[in-house]
Coordinates of C-alpha atoms in Angstrom, one line a residue:
M1 CA 3.3 -30.7 -2.0
A2 CA 0.0 -29.9 -0.4
D3 CA -3.0 -32.1 -1.2
I4 CA -5.1 -29.3 -2.8
K5 CA -7.5 -30.1 -5.6
K6 CA -9.7 -27.0 -5.9
I7 CA -9.1 -23.3 -5.5
G8 CA -10.9 -20.0 -6.1
V9 CA -9.7 -16.6 -7.4
L10 CA -11.3 -13.2 -6.9
T11 CA -10.5 -9.5 -7.4
S12 CA -11.5 -7.0 -4.8
G13 CA -11.4 -3.3 -4.2
G14 CA -10.5 -0.9 -7.0
D15 CA -9.7 -2.3 -10.4
A16 CA -6.1 -2.0 -11.7
P17 CA -4.5 -2.7 -15.1
G18 CA -2.8 -6.1 -14.9
M19 CA -5.4 -7.8 -12.8
N20 CA -6.4 -10.0 -15.8
A21 CA -2.8 -11.0 -16.3
A22 CA -2.7 -12.2 -12.7
I23 CA -6.1 -14.1 -13.0
R24 CA -4.8 -15.7 -16.2
A25 CA -1.6 -16.8 -14.5
V26 CA -3.5 -18.3 -11.5
V27 CA -5.9 -20.2 -13.7
R28 CA -3.3 -21.6 -16.1
T29 CA -0.8 -22.5 -13.4
A30 CA -3.5 -24.2 -11.4
E31 CA -4.7 -26.2 -14.4
Y32 CA -1.2 -27.1 -15.4
N33 CA -0.8 -28.7 -12.0
G34 CA -4.1 -30.6 -12.1
L35 CA -6.1 -28.2 -9.9
Q36 CA -9.7 -27.2 -10.5
V37 CA -10.2 -23.4 -10.5
M38 CA -13.3 -21.5 -9.7
G39 CA -13.7 -17.8 -10.6
I40 CA -15.7 -15.7 -8.1
R41 CA -17.4 -12.6 -9.6
R42 CA -17.6 -9.3 -7.9
G43 CA -15.2 -10.0 -5.1
Y44 CA -16.4 -11.0 -1.6
N45 CA -19.9 -10.0 -2.6
G46 CA -19.9 -12.8 -5.1
L47 CA -18.4 -15.2 -2.6
I48 CA -21.2 -14.6 -0.1
N49 CA -23.8 -14.9 -2.8
G50 CA -22.3 -18.0 -4.5
D51 CA -21.6 -16.2 -7.8
I52 CA -19.0 -18.8 -8.7
F53 CA -18.1 -20.6 -11.9
E54 CA -15.5 -23.0 -13.2
M55 CA -12.6 -21.6 -15.2
N56 CA -10.0 -23.1 -17.4
A57 CA -7.2 -22.1 -19.8
R58 CA -9.8 -21.1 -22.5
S59 CA -11.6 -18.9 -20.0
V60 CA -8.6 -16.6 -19.7
A61 CA -7.5 -16.6 -23.4
D62 CA -7.1 -13.2 -24.9
T63 CA -7.4 -11.4 -21.6
L64 CA -4.0 -10.3 -20.3
Q65 CA -3.9 -7.2 -22.7
H66 CA -7.1 -5.8 -21.3
G67 CA -7.5 -3.4 -18.3
G68 CA -10.1 -3.8 -15.6
T69 CA -10.9 -7.3 -14.3
I70 CA -12.9 -10.0 -16.1
L71 CA -14.1 -11.2 -12.7
Q72 CA -15.4 -7.7 -11.9
T73 CA -15.1 -6.2 -8.4
A74 CA -17.4 -4.6 -5.9
R75 CA -17.5 -3.3 -2.3
C76 CA -19.1 -5.6 0.2
D77 CA -20.2 -4.0 3.5
E78 CA -21.7 -7.3 4.6
F79 CA -18.2 -8.9 4.5
R80 CA -17.0 -6.3 7.0
E81 CA -19.1 -8.0 9.7
P82 CA -18.2 -11.4 11.4
E83 CA -21.5 -12.9 10.2
G84 CA -20.6 -12.0 6.6
V85 CA -17.2 -13.6 6.8
R86 CA -18.8 -16.7 8.3
R87 CA -21.3 -16.9 5.4
A88 CA -18.5 -16.4 2.9
A89 CA -16.5 -19.3 4.5
E90 CA -19.5 -21.6 4.4
V91 CA -20.1 -20.9 0.7
A92 CA -16.4 -21.5 0.0
K93 CA -16.7 -24.9 1.7
I94 CA -19.9 -25.7 -0.1
F95 CA -18.1 -25.2 -3.4
G96 CA -15.2 -27.3 -2.1
L97 CA -12.6 -24.4 -2.2
E98 CA -9.5 -25.4 -0.3
G99 CA -7.5 -22.3 -1.2
L100 CA -8.4 -18.8 -2.3
V101 CA -6.3 -16.3 -4.2
V102 CA -7.3 -12.7 -3.5
I103 CA -6.1 -9.9 -5.9
G104 CA -6.6 -6.5 -4.4
G105 CA -5.4 -4.1 -1.7
D106 CA -5.0 -3.9 2.1
G107 CA -8.7 -4.1 2.8
S108 CA -9.0 -7.2 0.6
F109 CA -6.1 -8.8 2.4
R110 CA -7.6 -8.3 5.8
G111 CA -10.7 -10.0 4.5
A112 CA -8.6 -12.9 3.3
R113 CA -7.0 -13.0 6.8
D114 CA -10.5 -13.2 8.4
L115 CA -11.5 -16.0 6.0
S116 CA -8.4 -18.0 6.9
E117 CA -9.6 -18.1 10.5
H118 CA -12.4 -20.3 9.2
G119 CA -10.1 -22.8 7.6
I120 CA -9.7 -21.4 4.1
S121 CA -6.0 -21.2 2.9
T122 CA -5.6 -17.7 1.4
I123 CA -3.0 -16.0 -0.7
G124 CA -3.0 -12.2 -1.4
I125 CA -1.7 -10.5 -4.5
P126 CA -1.2 -6.7 -4.3
A127 CA -3.1 -4.8 -7.0
T128 CA -3.7 -1.1 -6.6
I129 CA -2.6 1.8 -8.8
D130 CA -1.9 3.8 -5.6
N131 CA 1.1 1.6 -4.8
D132 CA 0.4 2.2 -1.2
I133 CA 0.7 -1.3 0.3
G134 CA 3.6 -1.1 2.8
C135 CA 5.0 -4.6 2.5
T136 CA 5.7 -4.5 -1.3
E137 CA 7.7 -2.3 -3.5
Y138 CA 5.3 -2.8 -6.4
C139 CA 1.6 -3.2 -6.8
I140 CA -0.1 -4.4 -10.0
G141 CA -1.5 -1.4 -12.0
F142 CA 0.9 1.2 -10.7
D143 CA 3.2 1.3 -13.7
T144 CA 0.3 1.5 -16.2
A145 CA -1.4 4.3 -14.2
M146 CA 1.9 6.3 -14.2
N147 CA 2.3 5.9 -17.9
T148 CA -1.3 6.9 -18.5
A149 CA -0.9 10.0 -16.4
M150 CA 2.4 10.9 -18.1
E151 CA 0.9 10.7 -21.6
A152 CA -2.0 12.9 -20.6
I153 CA 0.2 15.5 -18.9
D154 CA 2.5 15.6 -22.0
K155 CA -0.5 16.5 -24.1
I156 CA -1.6 19.1 -21.6
R157 CA 1.9 20.5 -21.6
D158 CA 1.9 21.0 -25.4
T159 CA -1.1 23.3 -25.2
A160 CA 0.1 25.0 -22.0
T161 CA 3.3 25.9 -23.9
S162 CA 1.4 27.3 -26.9
H163 CA -0.6 29.7 -24.6
A164 CA 2.1 30.3 -21.9
R165 CA -0.3 28.9 -19.3
S166 CA 0.0 27.2 -16.0
S167 CA -1.6 23.9 -15.5
V168 CA -2.6 22.2 -12.3
I169 CA -3.1 18.4 -12.8
E170 CA -4.7 16.3 -10.1
V171 CA -3.6 12.6 -10.2
M172 CA -4.9 9.7 -8.2
G173 CA -3.2 8.0 -5.3
R174 CA -5.6 8.4 -2.4
D175 CA -3.3 9.2 0.5
A176 CA -0.1 8.4 -1.2
G177 CA 2.0 10.5 -3.6
Y178 CA 3.8 7.8 -5.6
I179 CA 2.0 8.5 -8.9
A180 CA 2.3 12.3 -8.4
L181 CA 6.0 12.2 -7.6
N182 CA 6.9 9.9 -10.5
V183 CA 4.9 11.7 -13.2
A184 CA 6.3 15.1 -11.9
I185 CA 9.8 13.8 -12.4
S186 CA 9.0 12.3 -15.8
C187 CA 7.1 15.4 -17.1
G188 CA 9.4 18.1 -15.7
A189 CA 6.8 19.7 -13.4
E190 CA 7.7 22.9 -11.6
S191 CA 6.0 21.8 -8.4
I192 CA 4.5 18.8 -6.7
V193 CA 2.0 18.7 -3.9
I194 CA 1.9 15.4 -2.1
P195 CA 0.8 14.1 1.3
E196 CA 4.4 13.1 2.2
K197 CA 5.8 16.6 2.0
E198 CA 4.7 19.6 4.1
F199 CA 3.0 22.1 1.8
N200 CA 3.5 25.8 1.7
F201 CA 1.7 27.5 -1.2
D202 CA 4.1 30.5 -1.5
E203 CA 7.3 28.4 -1.4
D204 CA 6.2 25.2 -3.1
V205 CA 3.9 26.6 -5.8
L206 CA 4.2 30.4 -6.4
R207 CA 8.0 30.7 -6.1
P208 CA 8.9 28.1 -8.7
I209 CA 6.3 29.5 -11.2
I210 CA 7.5 33.1 -10.7
E211 CA 11.1 32.3 -10.9
G212 CA 10.5 30.2 -14.0
R213 CA 8.7 33.1 -15.6
H214 CA 11.7 35.3 -14.9
R215 CA 14.0 32.8 -16.6
G216 CA 11.8 32.8 -19.7
K217 CA 9.7 29.6 -19.2
K218 CA 6.6 29.3 -21.4
H219 CA 4.6 26.8 -19.3
Y220 CA 4.3 25.8 -15.7
L221 CA 3.1 22.4 -14.4
V222 CA 1.9 21.7 -10.9
I223 CA 1.2 18.0 -10.1
L224 CA -1.3 17.5 -7.2
A225 CA -2.0 14.2 -5.4
E226 CA -5.7 13.9 -4.8
G227 CA -5.2 13.2 -1.1
V228 CA -4.0 16.7 -0.5
G229 CA -6.8 18.7 -2.1
S230 CA -8.5 19.8 -5.3
A231 CA -6.9 21.1 -8.4
I232 CA -9.6 23.8 -9.1
P233 CA -9.1 26.1 -6.1
L234 CA -5.3 25.7 -6.4
A235 CA -5.5 26.8 -10.0
E236 CA -7.7 29.7 -9.2
E237 CA -5.3 30.9 -6.5
I238 CA -2.3 30.6 -8.8
Q239 CA -4.1 32.7 -11.5
T240 CA -5.1 35.3 -8.9
R241 CA -1.7 35.7 -7.4
T242 CA 0.4 35.6 -10.6
G243 CA -1.9 36.8 -13.4
I244 CA -1.0 33.7 -15.4
R245 CA -3.9 31.9 -17.0
T246 CA -4.2 28.7 -15.1
T247 CA -6.2 25.6 -15.9
A248 CA -7.2 22.7 -13.7
T249 CA -7.4 19.1 -15.0
V250 CA -8.5 16.1 -12.9
L251 CA -7.3 13.0 -14.7
G252 CA -9.5 10.8 -12.6
H253 CA -10.4 7.2 -13.6
I254 CA -8.6 7.2 -16.9
Q255 CA -5.6 6.2 -14.8
R256 CA -7.4 3.0 -13.8
G257 CA -8.1 1.8 -17.3
G258 CA -6.3 0.9 -20.4
S259 CA -4.1 -1.9 -21.7
P260 CA -1.5 -2.8 -19.0
S261 CA 2.2 -2.1 -19.6
V262 CA 4.8 -4.8 -20.1
H263 CA 6.0 -4.2 -16.6
D264 CA 2.5 -4.8 -15.2
R265 CA 1.8 -7.8 -17.4
V266 CA 5.0 -9.6 -16.5
N267 CA 4.9 -8.9 -12.8
A268 CA 1.2 -9.7 -12.5
S269 CA 1.8 -13.0 -14.3
T270 CA 4.7 -13.8 -12.0
M271 CA 2.7 -13.0 -8.9
G272 CA -0.2 -15.2 -10.1
F273 CA 2.1 -18.1 -10.9
K274 CA 3.8 -17.6 -7.5
A275 CA 0.5 -17.6 -5.7
V276 CA -0.5 -21.1 -6.9
E277 CA 3.0 -22.4 -6.4
T278 CA 2.8 -21.2 -2.8
L279 CA -0.5 -23.0 -2.2
L280 CA 0.9 -26.2 -3.7
A281 CA 3.9 -26.0 -1.4
G282 CA 1.6 -26.1 1.6
R283 CA 2.1 -22.4 2.6
K284 CA -1.0 -20.5 3.4
N285 CA -2.1 -17.1 4.6
R286 CA 0.7 -15.5 2.6
L287 CA 1.2 -12.3 0.5
I288 CA 3.0 -12.4 -2.8
V289 CA 5.1 -9.2 -2.8
M290 CA 8.1 -7.6 -4.4
Q291 CA 11.0 -7.0 -2.0
N292 CA 14.5 -6.1 -3.1
N293 CA 13.2 -6.3 -6.7
K294 CA 12.3 -10.0 -6.2
I295 CA 8.8 -11.5 -6.0
V296 CA 8.6 -13.6 -2.8
D297 CA 5.9 -14.8 -0.4
I298 CA 5.7 -13.4 3.1
D299 CA 3.5 -14.1 6.1
M300 CA 0.2 -12.1 5.9
E301 CA 0.3 -10.8 9.5
E302 CA 3.9 -9.8 9.1
G303 CA 3.0 -8.0 5.9
F304 CA 0.4 -5.9 7.7
K305 CA 3.0 -4.6 10.0
Q306 CA 5.4 -3.4 7.3
T307 CA 5.4 0.2 6.1
K308 CA 7.2 2.1 3.4
Q309 CA 7.8 5.8 2.7
I310 CA 8.5 7.9 -0.4
S311 CA 12.2 8.7 -0.7
Q312 CA 13.0 12.3 0.5
D313 CA 15.9 12.1 -2.0
D314 CA 13.5 11.6 -4.8
I315 CA 11.4 14.6 -3.7
R316 CA 14.5 16.8 -3.5
M317 CA 15.7 15.6 -6.9
C318 CA 12.3 16.5 -8.4
E319 CA 12.6 20.0 -6.9
V320 CA 16.2 20.5 -8.2
L321 CA 15.4 19.3 -11.7
A322 CA 12.4 21.6 -11.9
W323 CA 14.9 24.6 -11.8

């Protein structure tokens, strides 16, 4: 067991449902093992500016069911520079932090790696609704975001059916189509437009809608990943080419909020627990990830090198089931 007495925890990058469950697990696991825990507000910005306070089991009571992050999060341009990293490391040492748990995405982990070069043991926990971190099958917040999008699309579909309309729904995901593909399958969309699949308007959008109309369909759903384009011009083009009244809906940040799902709460709690156990075992500069459906810790540098891709079989299944 490592001789660690005091650790910090922060959330960085975009917020994701389940972050609070991870924070809670870090704090309670640390306290159970006799460690002092310091919460850092507003990510690396708070670390540089010393916005740090002591946490305990009571600090995280009644939090895991809430979305967002009780520690708040913020971008920090200063931390992108070597001088900012040096200042952050100095503040961490002033507060006596021997380990730091960083809950966030790829950019947050690279910041953690830079801090580790100044003698701070760091552990990263993946949290992003985009699910676009290459070394892990699962990121905190992804499941809740998908369910939020699915529920919204189901409601849109009800009114689209009533009016025999087409609906283009833009979901989040940055440059990854994981949310779009999964909600397209779960909502029975006629078409998906994602970064991982070459896009042809006539073949991928118009043909499924026109063929569906000939078969007597009363509604048409097109799911668009935000990294490909905008829902509004796509909807206008569909309406112009088909004569079908077409509406555009951008789901936006509702996908980030809301009470986390069971899946997100359990996995976030497990990852937070695992992060502290990893520090206590003397392993540092690690990422807590899901691989082969198991939560494990891997070397941070090795994690940066790993990639993943959307299954082409899943894309084909989505197209076949839309028939």
